[in-house]
XYZ file of C-alpha atoms in Angstrom:
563
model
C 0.000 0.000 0.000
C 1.487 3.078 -0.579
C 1.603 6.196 1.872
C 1.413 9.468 1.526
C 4.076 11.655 2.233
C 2.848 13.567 5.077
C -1.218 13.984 5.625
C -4.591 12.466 5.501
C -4.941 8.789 3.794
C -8.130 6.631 4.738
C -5.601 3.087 4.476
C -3.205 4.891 7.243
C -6.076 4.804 9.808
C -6.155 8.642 9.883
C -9.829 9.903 10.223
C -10.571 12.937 7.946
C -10.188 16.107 9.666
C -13.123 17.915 11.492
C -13.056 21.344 9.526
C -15.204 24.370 10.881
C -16.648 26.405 7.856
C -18.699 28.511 10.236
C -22.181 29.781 9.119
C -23.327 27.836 6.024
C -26.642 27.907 4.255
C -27.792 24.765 2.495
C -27.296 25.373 -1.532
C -29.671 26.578 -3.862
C -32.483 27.898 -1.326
C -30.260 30.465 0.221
C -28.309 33.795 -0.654
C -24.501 33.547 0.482
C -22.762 36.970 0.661
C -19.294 37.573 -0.284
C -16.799 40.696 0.946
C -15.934 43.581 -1.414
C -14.277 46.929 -0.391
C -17.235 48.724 0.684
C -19.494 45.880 2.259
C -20.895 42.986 1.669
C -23.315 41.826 -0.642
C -25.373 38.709 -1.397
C -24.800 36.344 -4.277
C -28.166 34.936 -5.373
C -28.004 31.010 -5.792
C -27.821 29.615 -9.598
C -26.709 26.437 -10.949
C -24.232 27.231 -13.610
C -21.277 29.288 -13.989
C -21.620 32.837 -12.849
C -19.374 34.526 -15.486
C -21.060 36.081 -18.249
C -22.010 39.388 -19.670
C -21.768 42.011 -17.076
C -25.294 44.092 -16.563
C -24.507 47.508 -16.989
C -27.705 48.871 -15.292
C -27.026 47.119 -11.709
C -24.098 45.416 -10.168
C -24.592 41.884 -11.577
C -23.291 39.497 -13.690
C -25.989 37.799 -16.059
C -25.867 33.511 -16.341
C -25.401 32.710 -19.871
C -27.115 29.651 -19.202
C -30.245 30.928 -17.160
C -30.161 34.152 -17.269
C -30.674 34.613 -13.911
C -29.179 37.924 -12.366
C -26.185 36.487 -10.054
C -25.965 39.651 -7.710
C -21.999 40.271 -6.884
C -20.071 43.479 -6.456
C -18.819 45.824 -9.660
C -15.393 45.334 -8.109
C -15.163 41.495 -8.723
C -16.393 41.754 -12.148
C -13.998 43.306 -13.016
C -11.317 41.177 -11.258
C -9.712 38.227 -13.222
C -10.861 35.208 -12.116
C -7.153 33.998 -11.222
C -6.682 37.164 -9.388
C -9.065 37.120 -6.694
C -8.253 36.662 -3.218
C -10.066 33.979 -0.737
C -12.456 36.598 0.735
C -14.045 37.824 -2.395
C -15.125 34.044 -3.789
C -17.940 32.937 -2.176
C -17.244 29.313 -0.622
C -20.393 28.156 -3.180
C -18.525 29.341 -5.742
C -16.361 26.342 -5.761
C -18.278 24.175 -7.187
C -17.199 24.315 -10.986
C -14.968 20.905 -11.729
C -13.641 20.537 -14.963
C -11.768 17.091 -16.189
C -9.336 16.490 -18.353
C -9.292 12.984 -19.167
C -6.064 11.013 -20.668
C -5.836 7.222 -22.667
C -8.331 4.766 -23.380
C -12.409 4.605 -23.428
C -12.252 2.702 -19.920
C -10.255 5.839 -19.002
C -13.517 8.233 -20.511
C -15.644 6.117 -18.880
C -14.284 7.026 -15.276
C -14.642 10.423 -16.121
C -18.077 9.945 -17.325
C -18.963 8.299 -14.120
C -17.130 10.892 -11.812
C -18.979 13.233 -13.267
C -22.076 12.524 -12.799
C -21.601 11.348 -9.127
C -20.457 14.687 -8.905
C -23.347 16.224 -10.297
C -25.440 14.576 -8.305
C -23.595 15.931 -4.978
C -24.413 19.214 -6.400
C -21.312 20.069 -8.130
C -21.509 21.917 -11.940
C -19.342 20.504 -14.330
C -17.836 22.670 -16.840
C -16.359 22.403 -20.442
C -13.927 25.265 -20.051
C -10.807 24.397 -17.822
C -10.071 28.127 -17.197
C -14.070 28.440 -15.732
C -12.975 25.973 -12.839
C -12.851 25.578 -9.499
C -11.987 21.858 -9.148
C -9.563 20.805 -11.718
C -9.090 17.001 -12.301
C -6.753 15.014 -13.970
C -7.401 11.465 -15.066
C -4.462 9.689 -16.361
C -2.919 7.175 -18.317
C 0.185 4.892 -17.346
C 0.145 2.542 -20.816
C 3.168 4.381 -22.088
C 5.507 6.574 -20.388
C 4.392 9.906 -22.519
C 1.359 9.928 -21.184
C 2.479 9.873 -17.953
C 4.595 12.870 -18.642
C 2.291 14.972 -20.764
C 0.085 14.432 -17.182
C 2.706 15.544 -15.212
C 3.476 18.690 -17.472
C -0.086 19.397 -17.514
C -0.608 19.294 -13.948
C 3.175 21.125 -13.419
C 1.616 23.860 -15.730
C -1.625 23.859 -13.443
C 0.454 24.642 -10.207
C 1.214 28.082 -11.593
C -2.274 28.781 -11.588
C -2.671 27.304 -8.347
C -0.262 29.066 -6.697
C -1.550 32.570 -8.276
C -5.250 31.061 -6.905
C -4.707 29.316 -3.847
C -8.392 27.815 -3.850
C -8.268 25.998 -6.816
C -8.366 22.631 -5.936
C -5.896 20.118 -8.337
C -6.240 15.962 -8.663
C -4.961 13.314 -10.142
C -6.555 10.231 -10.801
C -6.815 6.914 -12.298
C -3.850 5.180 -13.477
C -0.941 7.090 -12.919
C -2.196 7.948 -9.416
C -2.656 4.412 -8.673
C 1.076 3.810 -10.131
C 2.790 6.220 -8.765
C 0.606 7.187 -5.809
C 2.296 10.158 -3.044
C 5.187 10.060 -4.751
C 3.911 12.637 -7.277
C 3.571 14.572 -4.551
C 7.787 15.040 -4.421
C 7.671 16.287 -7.890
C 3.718 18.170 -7.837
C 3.485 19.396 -4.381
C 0.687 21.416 -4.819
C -1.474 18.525 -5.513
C -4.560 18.083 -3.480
C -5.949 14.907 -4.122
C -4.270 11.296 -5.217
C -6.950 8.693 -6.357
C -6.458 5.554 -7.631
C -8.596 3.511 -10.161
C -10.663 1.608 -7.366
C -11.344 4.625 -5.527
C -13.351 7.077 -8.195
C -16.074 7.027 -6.403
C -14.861 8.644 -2.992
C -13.949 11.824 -5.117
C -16.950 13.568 -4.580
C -16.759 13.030 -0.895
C -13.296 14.006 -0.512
C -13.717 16.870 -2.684
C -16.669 18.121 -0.060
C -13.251 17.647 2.658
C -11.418 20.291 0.593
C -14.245 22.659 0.297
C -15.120 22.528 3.665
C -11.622 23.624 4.392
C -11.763 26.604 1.841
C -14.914 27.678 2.922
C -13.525 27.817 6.733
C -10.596 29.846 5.413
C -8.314 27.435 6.306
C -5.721 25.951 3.445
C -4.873 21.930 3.952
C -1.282 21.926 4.065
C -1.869 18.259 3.097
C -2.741 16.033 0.111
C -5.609 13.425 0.378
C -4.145 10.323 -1.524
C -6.045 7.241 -1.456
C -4.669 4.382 -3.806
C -5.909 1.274 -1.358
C -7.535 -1.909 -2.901
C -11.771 -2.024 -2.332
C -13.991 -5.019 -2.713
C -16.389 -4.465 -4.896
C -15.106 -0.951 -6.559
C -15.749 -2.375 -10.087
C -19.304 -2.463 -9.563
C -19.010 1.536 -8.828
C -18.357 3.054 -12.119
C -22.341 3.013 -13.142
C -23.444 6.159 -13.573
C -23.907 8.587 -16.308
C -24.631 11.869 -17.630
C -27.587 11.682 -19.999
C -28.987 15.357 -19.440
C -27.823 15.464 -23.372
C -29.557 12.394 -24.485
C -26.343 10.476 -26.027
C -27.026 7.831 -28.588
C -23.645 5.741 -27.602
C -22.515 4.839 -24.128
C -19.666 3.014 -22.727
C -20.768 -0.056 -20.153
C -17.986 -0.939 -17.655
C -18.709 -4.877 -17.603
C -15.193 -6.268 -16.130
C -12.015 -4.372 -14.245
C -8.951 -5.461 -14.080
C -5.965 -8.165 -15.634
C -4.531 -11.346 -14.814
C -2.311 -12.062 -18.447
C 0.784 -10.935 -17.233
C 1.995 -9.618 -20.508
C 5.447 -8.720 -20.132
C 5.564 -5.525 -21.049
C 2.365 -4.150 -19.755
C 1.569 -2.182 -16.383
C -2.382 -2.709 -16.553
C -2.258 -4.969 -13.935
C -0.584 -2.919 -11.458
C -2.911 -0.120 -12.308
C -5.987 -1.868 -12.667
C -5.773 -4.725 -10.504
C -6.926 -8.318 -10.851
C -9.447 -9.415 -12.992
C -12.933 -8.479 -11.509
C -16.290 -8.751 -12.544
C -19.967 -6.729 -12.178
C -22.665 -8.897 -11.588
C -24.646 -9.641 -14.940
C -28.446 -8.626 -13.641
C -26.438 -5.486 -12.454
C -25.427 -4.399 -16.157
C -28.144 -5.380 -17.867
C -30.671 -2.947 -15.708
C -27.743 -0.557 -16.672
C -28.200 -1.204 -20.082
C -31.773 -1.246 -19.782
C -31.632 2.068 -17.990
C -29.842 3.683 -20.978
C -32.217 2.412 -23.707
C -35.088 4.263 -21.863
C -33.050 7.307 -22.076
C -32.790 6.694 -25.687
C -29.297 5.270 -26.023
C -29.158 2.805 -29.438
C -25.594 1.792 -29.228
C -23.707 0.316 -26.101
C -19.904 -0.704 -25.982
C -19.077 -2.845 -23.497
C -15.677 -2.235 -21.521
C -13.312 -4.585 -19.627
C -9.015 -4.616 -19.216
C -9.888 -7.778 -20.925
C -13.474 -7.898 -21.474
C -13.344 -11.213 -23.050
C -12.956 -12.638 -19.543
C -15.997 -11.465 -17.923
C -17.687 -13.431 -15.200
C -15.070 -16.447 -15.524
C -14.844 -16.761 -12.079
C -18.333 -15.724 -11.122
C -20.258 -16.856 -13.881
C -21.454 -20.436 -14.410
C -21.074 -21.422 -18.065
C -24.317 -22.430 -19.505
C -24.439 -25.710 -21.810
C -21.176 -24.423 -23.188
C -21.841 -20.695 -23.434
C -19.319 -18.514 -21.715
C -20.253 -16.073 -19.300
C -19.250 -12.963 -21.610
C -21.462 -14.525 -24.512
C -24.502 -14.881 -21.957
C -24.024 -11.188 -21.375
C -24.032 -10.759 -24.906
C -27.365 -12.670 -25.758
C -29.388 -10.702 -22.575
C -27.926 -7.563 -23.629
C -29.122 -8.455 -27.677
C -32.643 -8.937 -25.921
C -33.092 -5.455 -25.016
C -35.524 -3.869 -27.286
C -34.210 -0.506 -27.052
C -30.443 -1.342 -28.139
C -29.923 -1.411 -31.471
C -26.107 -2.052 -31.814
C -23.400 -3.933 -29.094
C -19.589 -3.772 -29.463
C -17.315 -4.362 -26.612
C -13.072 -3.526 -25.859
C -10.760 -5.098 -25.007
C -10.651 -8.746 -25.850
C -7.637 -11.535 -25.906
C -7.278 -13.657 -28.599
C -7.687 -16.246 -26.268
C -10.936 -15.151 -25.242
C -12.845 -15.872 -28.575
C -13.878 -19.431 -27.841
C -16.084 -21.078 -30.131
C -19.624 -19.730 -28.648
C -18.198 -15.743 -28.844
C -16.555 -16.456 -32.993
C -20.809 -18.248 -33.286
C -22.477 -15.415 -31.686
C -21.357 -13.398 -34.421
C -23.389 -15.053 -37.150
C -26.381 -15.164 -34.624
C -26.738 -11.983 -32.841
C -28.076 -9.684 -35.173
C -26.741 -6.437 -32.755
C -23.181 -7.246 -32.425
C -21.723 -5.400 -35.024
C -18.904 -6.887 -37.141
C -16.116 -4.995 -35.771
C -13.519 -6.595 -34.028
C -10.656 -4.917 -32.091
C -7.884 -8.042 -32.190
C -4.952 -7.268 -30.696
C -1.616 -8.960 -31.696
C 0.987 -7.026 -30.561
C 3.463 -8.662 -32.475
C 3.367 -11.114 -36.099
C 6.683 -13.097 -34.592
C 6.054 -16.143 -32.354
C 9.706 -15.351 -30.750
C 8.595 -11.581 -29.626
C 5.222 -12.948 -28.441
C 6.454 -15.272 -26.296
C 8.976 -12.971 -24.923
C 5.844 -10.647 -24.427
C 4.027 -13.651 -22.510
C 0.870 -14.091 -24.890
C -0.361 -17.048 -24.984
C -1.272 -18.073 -28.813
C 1.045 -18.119 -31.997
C 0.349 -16.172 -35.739
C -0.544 -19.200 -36.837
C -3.549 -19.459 -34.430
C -4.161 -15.341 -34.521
C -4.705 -16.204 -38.482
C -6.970 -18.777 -38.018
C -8.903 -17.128 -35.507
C -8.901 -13.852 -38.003
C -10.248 -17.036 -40.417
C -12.969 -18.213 -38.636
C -14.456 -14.644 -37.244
C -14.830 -13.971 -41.399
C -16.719 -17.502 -42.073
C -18.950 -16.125 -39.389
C -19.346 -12.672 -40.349
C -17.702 -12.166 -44.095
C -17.853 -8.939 -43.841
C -16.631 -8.425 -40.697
C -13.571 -5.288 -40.148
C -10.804 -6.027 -38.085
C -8.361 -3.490 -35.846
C -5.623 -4.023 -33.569
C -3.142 -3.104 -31.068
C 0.503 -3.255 -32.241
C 4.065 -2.643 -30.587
C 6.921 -2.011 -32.406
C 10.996 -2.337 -31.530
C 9.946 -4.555 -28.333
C 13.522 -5.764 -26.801
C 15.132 -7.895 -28.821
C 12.881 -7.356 -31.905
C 15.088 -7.670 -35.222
C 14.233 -6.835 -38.848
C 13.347 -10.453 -39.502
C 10.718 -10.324 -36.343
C 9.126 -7.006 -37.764
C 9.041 -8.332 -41.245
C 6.960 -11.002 -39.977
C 4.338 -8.177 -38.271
C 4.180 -6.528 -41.499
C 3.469 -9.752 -42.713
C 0.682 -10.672 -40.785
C -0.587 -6.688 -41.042
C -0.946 -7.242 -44.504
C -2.570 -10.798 -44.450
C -5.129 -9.305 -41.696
C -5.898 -6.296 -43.954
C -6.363 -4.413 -40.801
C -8.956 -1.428 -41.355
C -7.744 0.086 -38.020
C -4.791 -0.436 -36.333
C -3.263 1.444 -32.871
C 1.199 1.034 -33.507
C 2.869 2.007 -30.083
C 6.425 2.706 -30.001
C 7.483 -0.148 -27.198
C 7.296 2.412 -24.089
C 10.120 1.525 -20.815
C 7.209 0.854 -17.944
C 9.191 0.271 -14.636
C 8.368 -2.767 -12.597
C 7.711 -4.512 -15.933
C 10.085 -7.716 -16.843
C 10.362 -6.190 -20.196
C 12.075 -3.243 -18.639
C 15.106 -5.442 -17.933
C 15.312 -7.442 -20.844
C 18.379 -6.970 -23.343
C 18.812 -5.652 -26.436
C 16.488 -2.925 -26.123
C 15.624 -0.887 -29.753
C 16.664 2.347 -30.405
C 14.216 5.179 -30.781
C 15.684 5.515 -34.206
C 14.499 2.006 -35.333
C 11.263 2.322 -33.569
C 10.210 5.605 -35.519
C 11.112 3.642 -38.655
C 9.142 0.734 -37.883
C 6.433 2.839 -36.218
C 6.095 4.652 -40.291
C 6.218 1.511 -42.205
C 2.895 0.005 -40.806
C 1.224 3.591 -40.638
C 1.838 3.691 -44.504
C 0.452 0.369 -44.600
C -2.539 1.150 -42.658
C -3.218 3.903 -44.692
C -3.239 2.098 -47.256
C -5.461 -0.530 -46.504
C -8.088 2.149 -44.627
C -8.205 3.855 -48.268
C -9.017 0.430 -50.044
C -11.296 -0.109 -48.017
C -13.200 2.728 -48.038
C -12.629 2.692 -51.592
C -14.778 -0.548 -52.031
C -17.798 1.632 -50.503
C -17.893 3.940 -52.973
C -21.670 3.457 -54.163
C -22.867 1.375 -51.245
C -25.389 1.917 -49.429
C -25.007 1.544 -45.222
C -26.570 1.857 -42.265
C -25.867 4.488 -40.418
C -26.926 4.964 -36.769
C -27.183 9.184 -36.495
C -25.029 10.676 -33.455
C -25.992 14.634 -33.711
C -24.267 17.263 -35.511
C -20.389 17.049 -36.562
C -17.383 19.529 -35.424
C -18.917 22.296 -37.937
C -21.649 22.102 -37.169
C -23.126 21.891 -41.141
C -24.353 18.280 -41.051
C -24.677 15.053 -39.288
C -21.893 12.169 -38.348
C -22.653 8.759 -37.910
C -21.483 5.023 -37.601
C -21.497 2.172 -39.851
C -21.712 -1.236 -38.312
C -18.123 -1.926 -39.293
C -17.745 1.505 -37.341
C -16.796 3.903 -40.342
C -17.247 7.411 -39.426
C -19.915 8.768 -42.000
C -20.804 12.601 -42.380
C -24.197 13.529 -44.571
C -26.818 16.319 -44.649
C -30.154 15.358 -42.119
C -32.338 16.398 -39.954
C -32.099 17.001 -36.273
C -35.077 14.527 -35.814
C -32.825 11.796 -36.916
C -30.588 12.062 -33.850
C -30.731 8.529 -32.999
C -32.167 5.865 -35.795
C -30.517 3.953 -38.312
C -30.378 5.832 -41.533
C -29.111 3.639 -45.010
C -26.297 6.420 -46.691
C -24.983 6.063 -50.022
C -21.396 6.757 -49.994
C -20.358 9.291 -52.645
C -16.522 10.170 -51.568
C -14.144 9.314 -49.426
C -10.742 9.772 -47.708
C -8.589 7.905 -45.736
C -10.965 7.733 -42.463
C -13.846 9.632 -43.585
C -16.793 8.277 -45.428
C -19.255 11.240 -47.044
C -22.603 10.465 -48.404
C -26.147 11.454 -48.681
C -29.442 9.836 -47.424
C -30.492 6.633 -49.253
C -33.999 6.125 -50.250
C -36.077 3.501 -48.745
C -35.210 -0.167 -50.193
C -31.432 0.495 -50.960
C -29.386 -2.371 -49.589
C -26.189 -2.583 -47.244
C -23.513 -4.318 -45.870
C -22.809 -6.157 -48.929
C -26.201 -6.599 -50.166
C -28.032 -6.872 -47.140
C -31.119 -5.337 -47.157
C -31.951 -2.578 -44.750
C -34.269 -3.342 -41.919
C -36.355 -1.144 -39.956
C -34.537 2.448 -41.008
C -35.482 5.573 -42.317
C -38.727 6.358 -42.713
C -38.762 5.787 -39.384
C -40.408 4.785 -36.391
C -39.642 6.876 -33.969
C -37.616 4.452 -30.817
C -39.069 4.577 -27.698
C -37.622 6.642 -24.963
């Protein structure tokens, strides 16, 4: 277990500290008052951020979001926000938590449900970093350069910090779970430490830190709280839906037991542990009725879900039982999932792609590596020859199924003969998607010992050779749609703002001209140009076919979904 430095940690048997913050007025029903040279004067309660355009006919500041007249003193509107001193922000007034999240779509998922735990303790959260009060870090600890553009972010943070002593600055997730109060040697002016079992104490130690602010008193000490918890996987369940999203992320599984040699997931994460299945299918259930038509379901390795807690059923794996009871749900249109193992497409998961009309046929497959010599130095347990087949058998069940994949290049001991076999099987695989990682040092791993370690020269090298052959293959393909027609399930407006992005089921992005109302159903789009990641099209007329021929069921003209 690792300690913190000096102050409060709930594993050291310290209690948190009683804090008196003096008269307080429960939020939102109450004025507060704040100090200004002159007086005082009261702040009237609203929800959202109180900057905005300054009233010019009374000393206010106007909500952009509500409107509402947030009475506060000529003096502080004009004040930067950074400048301020502790006695003219009201304590209310930190409430605004923005967070900046760092790595993979488990790592966005924690964010998501921080969030909205925090939201429901009454906290705003904001899209603008420099609006904040609270600023949050969650971080990444795959590869050691997102460790450090964490640390330089948070380093960068610490001037504003120290020019705003109540900002209040975390760091959570992976790296804080690696490298727990020991940032605190290099960040000092951290407040909080969380690890990736604890997310959901954040919003109660954030109340801590408040409390102290609004008692004028400073903790000279970091909270850090990287201990184990039974049961923490089941936590990360909620989610913000005031906007009505179309896709969510499902956290099914936490955790990793493959040992891979060069990866630091399972210090991070932990072992493999699973939610209970009832538990995620109400979730699922839950996100239909808020008119969600696409889940992904997420796991370290979410392949392995329920293998300890699961019974198998007359040969069907726990993951694939999940799979059928979450294809049952009437609301759901499409299910994909991250991460799998190779080894974790048994028969029943390679069947239930043929069979379960929702699972869409996109497969993430990583491989790491096309040499059997580099993947048994990285400890994975299968050859090429079986990550072919397996490639073999998924298209016999779903021909036209797209493939991507994780890669490393210039592992230890990797030689041109090992990489020419990657490229090898890169090519045979026809990958449509592919994420190549520069092998990255992590300490504590074996790899991190093991001789004849690449140079960042060859890496680079290595690292451009399958990029060009990626983007090769992503233009063929794309090429080959050129005149199809596919479905396309509508996720809202894109960056512009001038028309509407979308999926295919092989999880193509898609941009076309539509209608808001569309927001939601499965449209057919006949492809008309594209680029190397970018399909552009228009909408299809009832009766066009997709997916190779398929004809399109149940799509535009619509019926609107429930919920």
């Amino acid at each position: 277990m690792t300690k913190p430095r000096h102050g409060y940690s709930p594993e050291n048997g310290g209690e948190s500290p009683s804090v008196s913050s003096g008269p307080t007025q429960e939020a939102g029903k109450l004025p507060g008052w704040i100090e200004y040279p002159g007086g005082i004067m009261p702040v009237e309660p609203c929800p959202h951020d109180v900057r905005g355009d300054v009233c010019r006919g009374a000393p206010a500041l106007l909500c952009r979001a509500c409107k509402t007249a947030n009475v506060i003193s000529p003096f502080l509107s004009r004040v930067d926000p950074e400048e301020r001193t502790a006695s003219q922000i009201p304590s209310r007034a930190v409430n605004r938590v923005f967070i900046k999240t760092y790595g993979c779509q488990m790592n966005e998922r924690d964010s998501e449900a921080v969030a909205a735990m925090l939201r429901a303790r009454g906290y705003s959260i904001v899209q603008d970093e420099k609006a904040c009060d609270i600023l949050l870090l969650n971080t990444c600890s795959v590869r050691d350069m997102a460790e450090q553009k964490a640390i330089g972010k948070a380093g960068h943070l610490a001037g504003r910090k120290r020019r705003n002593p109540r900002l209040i600055l975390g760091i959570l997730g992976c790296m804080a779970q690696n490298r727990g109060a020991a940032l605190l040697d290099a960040l000092p002016d951290l407040d909080l430490i969380v690890g990736t079992q604890k997310f959901h104490q954040v919003p109660s130690y954030l109340d801590t830190l408040k409390e102290a602010r609004a008692a004028g008193t400073s903790r000279a000490d970091a909270i850090v709280d990287t201990a184990e918890e039974p049961g923490s996987q089941s936590m990360i369940r909620d989610h913000l839906l005031e906007t009505r999203p179309v896709t969510a992320y499902v956290s099914i599984q936490q955790g990793c037991n493959m040992d891979c040699s060069f990866c630091i997931v399972p210090k991070t994460r932990g072992d493999e542990r699973s939610r209970p299945m009832d538990e995620i299918v109400r979730e699922c259930e839950e996100l239909a009725d808020h008119g969600v038509r696409e889940v992904t379901l997420l796991g370290q390795i979410v392949t392995s879900y329920g293998r300890r807690e699961v019974m198998h059923t007359d040969g069907v794996t726990p993951f694939v039982q999940l799979l059928e009871r979450v294809n049952a749900i009437p609301g759901i249109r499409r299910i994909r999932f991250t991460s799998p193992h190779p080894r974790g497409f048994r028969p029943d998961l390679v069947a239930a792609y043929a069979r379960l009309e929702k699972l869409c046929e996109h497969v993430h497959l990583p491989v790491q590596s096309g040499s059997d010599r580099i993947l048994r130095a990285m400890n994975r347990p299968y050859s090429s020859e079986r990550y072919r087949q397996l490639v073999a058998e998924l298209r016999r069940a779903r021909p036209e199924m797209y493939f991507s994949t994780d890669i490393i290049v210039g592992f230890p001991g990797e030689t041109e003969d090992d990489f020419r076999l990657t490229c090898d099987l890169f090519e045979a695989v026809n990958y449509d998607m592919a994420y190549i990682f520069k092998y990255s040092i992590r300490t504590g791993t074996p790899a991190a010992t093991l001789e004849g370690q690449v140079t960042e020269e060859v890496k680079e090298v290595r690292n451009q050779t399958l990029l060009q052959l990626l983007e090769r293959n992503s233009r063929q393909r794309n090429q080959s749609l050129l005149g199809t027609t596919q479905e396309v399930l509508v996720e809202g407006p894109d960056q512009k703002g001038r028309r509407f992005k979308g999926r295919t089921r092989g999880n193509r992005i898609v941009h076309f001209a539509a209608d808001e109302r569309l927001i939601g159903e499965l449209v057919p789009v006949k492809i008309e140009r594209i680029t190397t990641s970018v399909l552009y099209g228009e909408l299809a007329p009832t009766g066009e076919v997709a997916n190779g021929g398929m004809p399109l069921k149940n799509v535009f003209p619509f019926v609107p979904s429930p919920g």
